[in-house]
PDB file of C-alpha atoms in Angstrom:
ATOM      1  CA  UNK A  14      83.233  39.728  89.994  1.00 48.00           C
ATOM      2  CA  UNK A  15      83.954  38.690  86.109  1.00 54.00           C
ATOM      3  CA  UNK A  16      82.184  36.760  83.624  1.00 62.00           C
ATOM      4  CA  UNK A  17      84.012  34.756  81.894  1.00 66.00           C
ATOM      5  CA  UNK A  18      83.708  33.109  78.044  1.00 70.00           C
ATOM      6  CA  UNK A  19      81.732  29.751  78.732  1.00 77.00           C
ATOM      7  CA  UNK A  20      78.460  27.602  78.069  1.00 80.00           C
ATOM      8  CA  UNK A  21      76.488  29.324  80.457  1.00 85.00           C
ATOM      9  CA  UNK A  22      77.294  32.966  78.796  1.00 84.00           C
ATOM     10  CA  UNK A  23      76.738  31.010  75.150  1.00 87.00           C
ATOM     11  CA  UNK A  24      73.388  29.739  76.973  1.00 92.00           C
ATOM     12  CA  UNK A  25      72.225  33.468  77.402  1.00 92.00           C
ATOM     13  CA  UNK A  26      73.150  34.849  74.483  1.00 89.00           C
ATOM     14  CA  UNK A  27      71.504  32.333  72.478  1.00 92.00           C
ATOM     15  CA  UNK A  28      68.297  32.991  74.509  1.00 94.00           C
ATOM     16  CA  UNK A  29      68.431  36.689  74.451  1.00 94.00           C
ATOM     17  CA  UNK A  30      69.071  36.162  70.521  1.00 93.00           C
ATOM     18  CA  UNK A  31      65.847  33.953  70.305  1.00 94.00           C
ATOM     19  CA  UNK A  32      63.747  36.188  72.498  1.00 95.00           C
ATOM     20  CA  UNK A  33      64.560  39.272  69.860  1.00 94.00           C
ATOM     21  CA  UNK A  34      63.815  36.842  67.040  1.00 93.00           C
ATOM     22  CA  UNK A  35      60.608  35.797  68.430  1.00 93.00           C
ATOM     23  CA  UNK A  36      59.831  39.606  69.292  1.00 94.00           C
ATOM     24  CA  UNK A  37      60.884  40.566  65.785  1.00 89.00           C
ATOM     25  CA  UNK A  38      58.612  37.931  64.208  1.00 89.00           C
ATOM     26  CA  UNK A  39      55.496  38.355  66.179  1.00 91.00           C
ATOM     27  CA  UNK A  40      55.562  42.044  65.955  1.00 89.00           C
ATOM     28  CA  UNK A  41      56.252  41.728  61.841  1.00 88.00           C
ATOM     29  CA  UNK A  42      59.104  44.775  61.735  1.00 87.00           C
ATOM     30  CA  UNK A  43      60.671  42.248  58.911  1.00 85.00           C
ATOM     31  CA  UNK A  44      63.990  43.027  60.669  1.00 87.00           C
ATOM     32  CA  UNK A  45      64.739  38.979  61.683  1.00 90.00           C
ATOM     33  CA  UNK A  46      68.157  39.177  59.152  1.00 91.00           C
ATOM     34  CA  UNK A  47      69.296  42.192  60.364  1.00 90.00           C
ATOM     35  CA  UNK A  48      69.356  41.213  63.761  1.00 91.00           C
ATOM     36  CA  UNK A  49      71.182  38.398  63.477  1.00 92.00           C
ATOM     37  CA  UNK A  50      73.609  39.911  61.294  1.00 92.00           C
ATOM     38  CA  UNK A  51      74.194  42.510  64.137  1.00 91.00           C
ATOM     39  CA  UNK A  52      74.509  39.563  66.535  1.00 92.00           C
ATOM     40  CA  UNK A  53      77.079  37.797  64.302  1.00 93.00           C
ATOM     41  CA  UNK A  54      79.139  40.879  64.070  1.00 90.00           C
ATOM     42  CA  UNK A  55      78.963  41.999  67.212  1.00 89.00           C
ATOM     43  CA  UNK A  56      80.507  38.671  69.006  1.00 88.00           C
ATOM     44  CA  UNK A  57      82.971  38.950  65.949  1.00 90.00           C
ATOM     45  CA  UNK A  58      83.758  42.443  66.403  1.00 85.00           C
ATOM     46  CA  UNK A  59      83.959  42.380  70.152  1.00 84.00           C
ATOM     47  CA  UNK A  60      86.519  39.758  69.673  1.00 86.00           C
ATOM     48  CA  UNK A  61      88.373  41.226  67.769  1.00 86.00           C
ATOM     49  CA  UNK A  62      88.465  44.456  69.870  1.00 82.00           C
ATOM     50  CA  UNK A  63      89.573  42.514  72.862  1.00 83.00           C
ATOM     51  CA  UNK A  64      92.540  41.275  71.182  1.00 86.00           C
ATOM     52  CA  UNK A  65      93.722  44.743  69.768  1.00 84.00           C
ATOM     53  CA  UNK A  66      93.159  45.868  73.369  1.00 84.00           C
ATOM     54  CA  UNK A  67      95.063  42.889  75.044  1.00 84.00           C
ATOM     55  CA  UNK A  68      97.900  44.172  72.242  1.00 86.00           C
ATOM     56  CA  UNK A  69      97.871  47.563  72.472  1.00 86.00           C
ATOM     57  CA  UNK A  70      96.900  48.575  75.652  1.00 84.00           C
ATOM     58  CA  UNK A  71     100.322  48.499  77.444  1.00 87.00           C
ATOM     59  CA  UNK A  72     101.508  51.081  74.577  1.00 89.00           C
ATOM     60  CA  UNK A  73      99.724  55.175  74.460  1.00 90.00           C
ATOM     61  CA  UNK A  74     100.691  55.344  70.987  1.00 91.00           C
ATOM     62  CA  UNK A  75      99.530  52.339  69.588  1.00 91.00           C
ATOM     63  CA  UNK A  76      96.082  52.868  71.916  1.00 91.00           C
ATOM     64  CA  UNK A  77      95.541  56.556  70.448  1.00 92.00           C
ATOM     65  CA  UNK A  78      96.038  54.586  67.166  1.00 93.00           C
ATOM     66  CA  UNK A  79      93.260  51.984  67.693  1.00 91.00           C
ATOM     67  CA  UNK A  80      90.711  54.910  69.294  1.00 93.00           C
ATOM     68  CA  UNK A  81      91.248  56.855  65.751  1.00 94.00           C
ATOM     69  CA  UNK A  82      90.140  53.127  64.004  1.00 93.00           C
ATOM     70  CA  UNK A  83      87.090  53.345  66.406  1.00 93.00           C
ATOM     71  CA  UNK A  84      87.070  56.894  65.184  1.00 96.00           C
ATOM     72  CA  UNK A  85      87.220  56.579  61.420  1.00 96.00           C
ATOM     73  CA  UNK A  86      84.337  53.365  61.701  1.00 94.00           C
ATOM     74  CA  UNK A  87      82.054  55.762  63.334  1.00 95.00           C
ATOM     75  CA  UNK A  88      82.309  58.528  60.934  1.00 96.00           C
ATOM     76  CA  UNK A  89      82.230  55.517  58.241  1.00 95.00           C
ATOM     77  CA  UNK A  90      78.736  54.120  59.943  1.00 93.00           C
ATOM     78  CA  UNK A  91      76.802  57.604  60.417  1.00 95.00           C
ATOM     79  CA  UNK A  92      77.628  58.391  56.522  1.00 94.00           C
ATOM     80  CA  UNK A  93      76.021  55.167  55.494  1.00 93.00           C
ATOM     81  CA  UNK A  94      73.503  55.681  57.719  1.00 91.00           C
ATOM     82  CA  UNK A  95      72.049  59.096  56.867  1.00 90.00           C
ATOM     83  CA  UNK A  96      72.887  58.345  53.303  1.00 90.00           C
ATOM     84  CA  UNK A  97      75.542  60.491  52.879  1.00 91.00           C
ATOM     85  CA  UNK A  98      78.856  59.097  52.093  1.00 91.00           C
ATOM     86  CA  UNK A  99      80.407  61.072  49.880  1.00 92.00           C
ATOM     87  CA  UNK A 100      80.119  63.607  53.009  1.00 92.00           C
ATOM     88  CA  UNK A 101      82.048  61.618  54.793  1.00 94.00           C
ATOM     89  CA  UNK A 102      84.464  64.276  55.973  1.00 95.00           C
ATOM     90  CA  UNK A 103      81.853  66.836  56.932  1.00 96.00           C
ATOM     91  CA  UNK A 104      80.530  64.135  59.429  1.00 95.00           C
ATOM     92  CA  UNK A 105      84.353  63.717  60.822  1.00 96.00           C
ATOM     93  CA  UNK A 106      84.415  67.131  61.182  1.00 96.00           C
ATOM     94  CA  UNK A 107      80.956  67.528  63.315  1.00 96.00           C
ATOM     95  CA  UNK A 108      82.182  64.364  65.403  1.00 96.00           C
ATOM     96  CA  UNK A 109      85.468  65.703  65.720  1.00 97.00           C
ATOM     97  CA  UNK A 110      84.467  68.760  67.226  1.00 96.00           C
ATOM     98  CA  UNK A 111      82.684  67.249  69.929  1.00 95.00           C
ATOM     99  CA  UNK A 112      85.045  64.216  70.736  1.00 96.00           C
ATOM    100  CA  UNK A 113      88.042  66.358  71.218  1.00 96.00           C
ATOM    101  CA  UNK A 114      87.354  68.968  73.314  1.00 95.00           C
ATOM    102  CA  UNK A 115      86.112  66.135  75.732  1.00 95.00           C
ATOM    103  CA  UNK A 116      89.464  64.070  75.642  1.00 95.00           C
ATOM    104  CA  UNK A 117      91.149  67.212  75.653  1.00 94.00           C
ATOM    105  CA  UNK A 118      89.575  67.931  79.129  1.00 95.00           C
ATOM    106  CA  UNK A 119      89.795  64.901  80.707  1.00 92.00           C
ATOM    107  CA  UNK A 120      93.239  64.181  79.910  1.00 92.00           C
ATOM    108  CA  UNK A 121      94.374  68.134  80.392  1.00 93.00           C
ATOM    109  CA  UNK A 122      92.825  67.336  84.059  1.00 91.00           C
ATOM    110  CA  UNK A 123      94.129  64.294  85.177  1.00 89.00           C
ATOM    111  CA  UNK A 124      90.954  63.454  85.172  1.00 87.00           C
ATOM    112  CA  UNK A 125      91.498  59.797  84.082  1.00 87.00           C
ATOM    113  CA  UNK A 126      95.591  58.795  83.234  1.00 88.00           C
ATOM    114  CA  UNK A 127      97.192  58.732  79.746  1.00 89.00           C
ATOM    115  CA  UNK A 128      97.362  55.470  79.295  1.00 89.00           C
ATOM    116  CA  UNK A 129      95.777  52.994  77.234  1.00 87.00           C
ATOM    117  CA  UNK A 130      93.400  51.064  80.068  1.00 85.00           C
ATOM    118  CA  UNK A 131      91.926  54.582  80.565  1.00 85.00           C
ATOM    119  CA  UNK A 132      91.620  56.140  77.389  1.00 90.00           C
ATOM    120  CA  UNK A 133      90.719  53.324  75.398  1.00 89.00           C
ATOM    121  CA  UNK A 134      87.051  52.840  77.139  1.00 87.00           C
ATOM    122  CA  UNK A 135      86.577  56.772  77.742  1.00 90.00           C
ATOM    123  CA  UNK A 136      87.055  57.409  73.959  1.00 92.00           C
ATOM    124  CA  UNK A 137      85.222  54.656  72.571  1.00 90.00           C
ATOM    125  CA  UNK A 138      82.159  55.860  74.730  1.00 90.00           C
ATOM    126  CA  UNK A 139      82.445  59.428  74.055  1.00 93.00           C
ATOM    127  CA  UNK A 140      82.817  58.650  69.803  1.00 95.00           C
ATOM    128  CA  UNK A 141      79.749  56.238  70.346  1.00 93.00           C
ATOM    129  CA  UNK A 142      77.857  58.388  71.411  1.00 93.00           C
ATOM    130  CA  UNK A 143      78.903  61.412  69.227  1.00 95.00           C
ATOM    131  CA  UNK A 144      78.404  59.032  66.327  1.00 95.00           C
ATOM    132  CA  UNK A 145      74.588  57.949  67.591  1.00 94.00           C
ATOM    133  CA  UNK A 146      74.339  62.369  67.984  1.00 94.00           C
ATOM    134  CA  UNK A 147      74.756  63.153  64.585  1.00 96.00           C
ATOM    135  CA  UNK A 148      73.090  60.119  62.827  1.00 95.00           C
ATOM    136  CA  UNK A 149      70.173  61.408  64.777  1.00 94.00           C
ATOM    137  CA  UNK A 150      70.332  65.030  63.655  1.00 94.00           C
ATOM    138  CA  UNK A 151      71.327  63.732  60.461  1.00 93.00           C
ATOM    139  CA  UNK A 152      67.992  61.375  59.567  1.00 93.00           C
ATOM    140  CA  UNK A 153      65.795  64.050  61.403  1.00 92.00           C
ATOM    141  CA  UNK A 154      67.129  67.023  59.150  1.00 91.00           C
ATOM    142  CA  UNK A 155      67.459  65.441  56.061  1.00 92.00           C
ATOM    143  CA  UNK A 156      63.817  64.199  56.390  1.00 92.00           C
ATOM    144  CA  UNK A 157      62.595  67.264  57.168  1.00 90.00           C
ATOM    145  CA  UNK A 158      64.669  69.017  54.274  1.00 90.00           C
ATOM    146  CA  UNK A 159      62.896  66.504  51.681  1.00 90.00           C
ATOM    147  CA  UNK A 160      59.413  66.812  53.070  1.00 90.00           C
ATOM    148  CA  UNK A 161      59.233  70.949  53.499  1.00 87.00           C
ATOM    149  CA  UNK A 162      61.356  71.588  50.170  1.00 85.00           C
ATOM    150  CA  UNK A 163      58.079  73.834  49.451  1.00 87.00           C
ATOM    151  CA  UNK A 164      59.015  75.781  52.083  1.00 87.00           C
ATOM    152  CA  UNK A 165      62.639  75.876  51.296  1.00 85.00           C
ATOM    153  CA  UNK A 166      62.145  77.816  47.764  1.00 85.00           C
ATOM    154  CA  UNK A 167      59.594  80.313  49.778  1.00 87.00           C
ATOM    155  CA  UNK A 168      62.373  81.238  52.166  1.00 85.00           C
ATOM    156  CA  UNK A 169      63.784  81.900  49.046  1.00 84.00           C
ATOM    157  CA  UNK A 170      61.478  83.281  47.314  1.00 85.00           C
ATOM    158  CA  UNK A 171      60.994  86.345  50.345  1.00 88.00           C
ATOM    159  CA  UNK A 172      64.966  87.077  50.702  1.00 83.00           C
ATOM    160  CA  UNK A 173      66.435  84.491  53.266  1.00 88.00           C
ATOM    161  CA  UNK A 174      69.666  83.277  51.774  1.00 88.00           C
ATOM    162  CA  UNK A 175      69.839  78.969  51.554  1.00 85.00           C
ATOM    163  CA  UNK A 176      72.260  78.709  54.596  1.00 88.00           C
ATOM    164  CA  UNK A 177      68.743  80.680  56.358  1.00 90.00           C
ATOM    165  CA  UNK A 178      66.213  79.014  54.582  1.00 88.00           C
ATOM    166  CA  UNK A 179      67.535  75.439  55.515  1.00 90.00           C
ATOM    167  CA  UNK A 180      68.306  76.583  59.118  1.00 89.00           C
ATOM    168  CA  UNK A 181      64.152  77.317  59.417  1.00 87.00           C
ATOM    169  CA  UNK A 182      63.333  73.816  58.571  1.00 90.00           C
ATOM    170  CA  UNK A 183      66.789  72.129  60.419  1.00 89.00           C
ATOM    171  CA  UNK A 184      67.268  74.332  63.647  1.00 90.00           C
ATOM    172  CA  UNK A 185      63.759  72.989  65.422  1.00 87.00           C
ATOM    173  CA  UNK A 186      64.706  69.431  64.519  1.00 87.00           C
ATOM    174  CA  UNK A 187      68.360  69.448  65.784  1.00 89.00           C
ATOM    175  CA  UNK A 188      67.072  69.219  69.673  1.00 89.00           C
ATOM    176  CA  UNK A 189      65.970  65.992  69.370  1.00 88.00           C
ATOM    177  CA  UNK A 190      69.160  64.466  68.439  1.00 89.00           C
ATOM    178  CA  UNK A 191      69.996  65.287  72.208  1.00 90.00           C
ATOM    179  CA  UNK A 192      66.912  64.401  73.952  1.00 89.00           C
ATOM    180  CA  UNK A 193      67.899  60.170  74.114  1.00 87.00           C
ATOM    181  CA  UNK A 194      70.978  61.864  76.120  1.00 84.00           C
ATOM    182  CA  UNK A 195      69.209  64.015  77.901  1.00 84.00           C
ATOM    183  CA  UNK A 196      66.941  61.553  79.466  1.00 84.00           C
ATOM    184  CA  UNK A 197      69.665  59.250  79.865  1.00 80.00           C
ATOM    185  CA  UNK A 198      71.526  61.385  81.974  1.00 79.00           C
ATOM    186  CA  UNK A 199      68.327  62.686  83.884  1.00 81.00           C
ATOM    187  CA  UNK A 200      67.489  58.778  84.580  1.00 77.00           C
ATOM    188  CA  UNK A 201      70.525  57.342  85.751  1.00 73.00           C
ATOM    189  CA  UNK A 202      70.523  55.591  88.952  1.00 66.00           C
ATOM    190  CA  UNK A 203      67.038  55.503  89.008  1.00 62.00           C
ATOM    191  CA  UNK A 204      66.207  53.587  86.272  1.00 61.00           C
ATOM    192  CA  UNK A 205      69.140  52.514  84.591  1.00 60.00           C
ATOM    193  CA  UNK A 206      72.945  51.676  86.015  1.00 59.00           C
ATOM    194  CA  UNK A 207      75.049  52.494  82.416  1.00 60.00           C
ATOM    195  CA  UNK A 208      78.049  50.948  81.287  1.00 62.00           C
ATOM    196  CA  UNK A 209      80.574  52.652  83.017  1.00 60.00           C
ATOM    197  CA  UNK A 210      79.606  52.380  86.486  1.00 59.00           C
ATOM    198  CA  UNK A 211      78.877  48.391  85.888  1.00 57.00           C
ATOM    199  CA  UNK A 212      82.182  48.150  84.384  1.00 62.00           C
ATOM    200  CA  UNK A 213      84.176  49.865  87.073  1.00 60.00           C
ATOM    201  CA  UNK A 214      81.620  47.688  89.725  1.00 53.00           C
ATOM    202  CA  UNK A 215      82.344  44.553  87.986  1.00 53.00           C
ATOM    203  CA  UNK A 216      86.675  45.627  88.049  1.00 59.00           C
ATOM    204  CA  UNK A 217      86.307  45.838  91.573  1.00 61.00           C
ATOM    205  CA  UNK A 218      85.889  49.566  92.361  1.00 61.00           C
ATOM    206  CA  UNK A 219      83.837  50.669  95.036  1.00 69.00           C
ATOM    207  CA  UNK A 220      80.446  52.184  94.056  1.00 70.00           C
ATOM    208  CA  UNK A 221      81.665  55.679  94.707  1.00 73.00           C
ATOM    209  CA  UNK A 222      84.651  55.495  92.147  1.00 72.00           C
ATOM    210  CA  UNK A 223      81.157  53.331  89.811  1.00 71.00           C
ATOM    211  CA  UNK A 224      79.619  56.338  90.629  1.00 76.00           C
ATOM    212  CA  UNK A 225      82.590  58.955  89.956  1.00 78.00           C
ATOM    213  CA  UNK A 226      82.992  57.382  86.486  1.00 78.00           C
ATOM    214  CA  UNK A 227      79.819  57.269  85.565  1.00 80.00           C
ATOM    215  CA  UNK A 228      79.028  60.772  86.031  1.00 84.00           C
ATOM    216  CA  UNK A 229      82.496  61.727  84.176  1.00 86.00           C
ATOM    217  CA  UNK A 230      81.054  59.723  81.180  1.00 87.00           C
ATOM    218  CA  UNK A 231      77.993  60.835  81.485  1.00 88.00           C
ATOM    219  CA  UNK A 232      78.675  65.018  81.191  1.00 92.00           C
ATOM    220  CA  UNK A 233      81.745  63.389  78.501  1.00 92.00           C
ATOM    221  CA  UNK A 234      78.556  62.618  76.574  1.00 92.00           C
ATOM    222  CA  UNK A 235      76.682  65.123  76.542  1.00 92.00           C
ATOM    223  CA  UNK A 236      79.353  67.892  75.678  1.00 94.00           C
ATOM    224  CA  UNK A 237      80.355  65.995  72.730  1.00 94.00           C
ATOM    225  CA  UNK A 238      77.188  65.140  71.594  1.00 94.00           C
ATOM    226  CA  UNK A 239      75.803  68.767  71.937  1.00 94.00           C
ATOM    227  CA  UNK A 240      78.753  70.210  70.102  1.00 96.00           C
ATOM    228  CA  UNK A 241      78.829  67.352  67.514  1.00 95.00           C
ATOM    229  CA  UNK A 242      74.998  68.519  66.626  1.00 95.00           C
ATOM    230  CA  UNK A 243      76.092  71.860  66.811  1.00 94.00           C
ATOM    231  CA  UNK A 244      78.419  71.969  64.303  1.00 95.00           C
ATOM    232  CA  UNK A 245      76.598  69.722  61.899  1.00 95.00           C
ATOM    233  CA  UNK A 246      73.618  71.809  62.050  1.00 94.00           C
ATOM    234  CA  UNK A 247      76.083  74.463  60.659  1.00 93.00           C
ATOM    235  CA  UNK A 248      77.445  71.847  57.998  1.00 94.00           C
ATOM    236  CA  UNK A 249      74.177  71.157  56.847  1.00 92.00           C
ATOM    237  CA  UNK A 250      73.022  75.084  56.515  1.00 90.00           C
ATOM    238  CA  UNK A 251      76.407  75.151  54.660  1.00 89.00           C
ATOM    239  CA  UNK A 252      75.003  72.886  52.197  1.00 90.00           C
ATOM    240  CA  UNK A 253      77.964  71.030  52.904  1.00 92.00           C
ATOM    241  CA  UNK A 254      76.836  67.759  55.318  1.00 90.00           C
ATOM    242  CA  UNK A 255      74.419  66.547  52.636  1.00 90.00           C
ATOM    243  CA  UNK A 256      73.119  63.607  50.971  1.00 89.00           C
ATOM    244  CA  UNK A 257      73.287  63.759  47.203  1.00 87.00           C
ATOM    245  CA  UNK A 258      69.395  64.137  46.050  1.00 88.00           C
ATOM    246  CA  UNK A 259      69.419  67.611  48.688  1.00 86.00           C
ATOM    247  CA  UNK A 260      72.609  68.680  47.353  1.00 84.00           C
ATOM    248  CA  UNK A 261      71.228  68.617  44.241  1.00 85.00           C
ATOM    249  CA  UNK A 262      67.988  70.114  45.012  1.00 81.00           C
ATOM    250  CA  UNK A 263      69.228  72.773  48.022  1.00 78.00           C
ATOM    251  CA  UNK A 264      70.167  75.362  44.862  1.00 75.00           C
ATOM    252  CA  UNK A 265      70.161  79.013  45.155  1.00 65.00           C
TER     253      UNK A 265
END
């Protein structure tokens, strides 16, 4: 089975597009722009990818080359949105930590083959994901940094060094970066069939290699995502994975 480019796929999408419109609208979340820039760059993005996959796949190097692009626009996305930019590299750190370990594994395994038609999907999952991970932990800490900076100077103010004092307000929130993971994981196959096993369905595989895959994405996931909040929970104590104003502000 396939689906191929044509006015019936055009048909949906334009439907789909109008029902989130309409949803948008009625609702009054103001986001009606947004979304249809997100629509607009998604067809043009996803177009794009699938020629730089048609051209590079055949080639490791030149595959490992486009999954570090995927990489770097990750990092780029999560800094914008936690509002941290010019802590750009922290994030690529955190992320790093948690994509590469998984890669490592699968790859050191034989898990899936070094080549491009394997690693291609497998990494752009696992850096999704890692990316989605520590925007999560990000908004969530920074949040509650800005809202309990009372209780910041009191740590203070009783002996807790910062990096202590910011891990009493961060540490409880960090969780909850995992928990859309979690319960994706915990819900799988009984209410929802993820990417990778429609994929591999839709290529042809048999539901057992669906199912292998899945579940190899799936733990992929959470590894790198738990590790990726990890070690930006450590960043931020460091009072080095911060916005501006809470750099600023986080003072001894």
């Amino acid at each position: 089975m396939s689906i191929d480019p044509g006015w019936p796929v055009g048909l949906a999408l334009a439907l789909l597009l109008a029902v989130a419109l309409a949803a948008h609208r009625f609702a009054g979340y103001g986001l009606e722009r947004p979304v249809l820039v997100a629509a607009v760059r998604a067809i043009a993005q996803l177009g794009l990818a699938a020629v730089l996959i048609a051209a590079v796949v055949d080639s490791l190097p030149w595959s490992v080359a486009l999954v570090c692009v995927m990489f770097a626009m990750g990092v780029l996305t999560t800094s914008r949105r936690v509002e941290a930019p010019r802590a750009w590299s922290w994030a690529a750190l955190a992320m790093a930590s948690g994509v590469l370990p998984v890669l490592a594994i699968v790859l050191a395994t034989g898990t899936i083959p070094a080549t491009g038609i394997a690693v291609i999907p497998v990494a752009g999952i696992i850096v999704g994901n890692a990316m989605t991970a520590h925007t999560l932990v990000g908004r969530r800490a920074f949040a509650a940094l800005r809202e309990e900076h009372s209780q910041y100077e009191a740590s203070l103010s009783v002996g807790l060094l910062p990096r202590q004092a910011i891990r009493e307000i961060v540490h409880r929130r960090a969780p909850e970066a995992l928990l859309p993971g979690l319960d994706q994981v915990k819900t799988t196959g009984v209410v929802t069939l993820p990417g990778a096993f429609i994929g591999v369905m839709l290529g042809g595989g048999t539901p057992a290699q669906a199912a292998t895959a899945q579940v190899l994405v799936l733990f992929g996931i959470m590894a790198a995502q738990t590790v990726t909040v990890l070690v930006a929970e450590h960043l931020l104590a460091g009072r080095r994975l911060l916005p501006d104003d809470l750099a600023t502000s986080l003072v001894d």
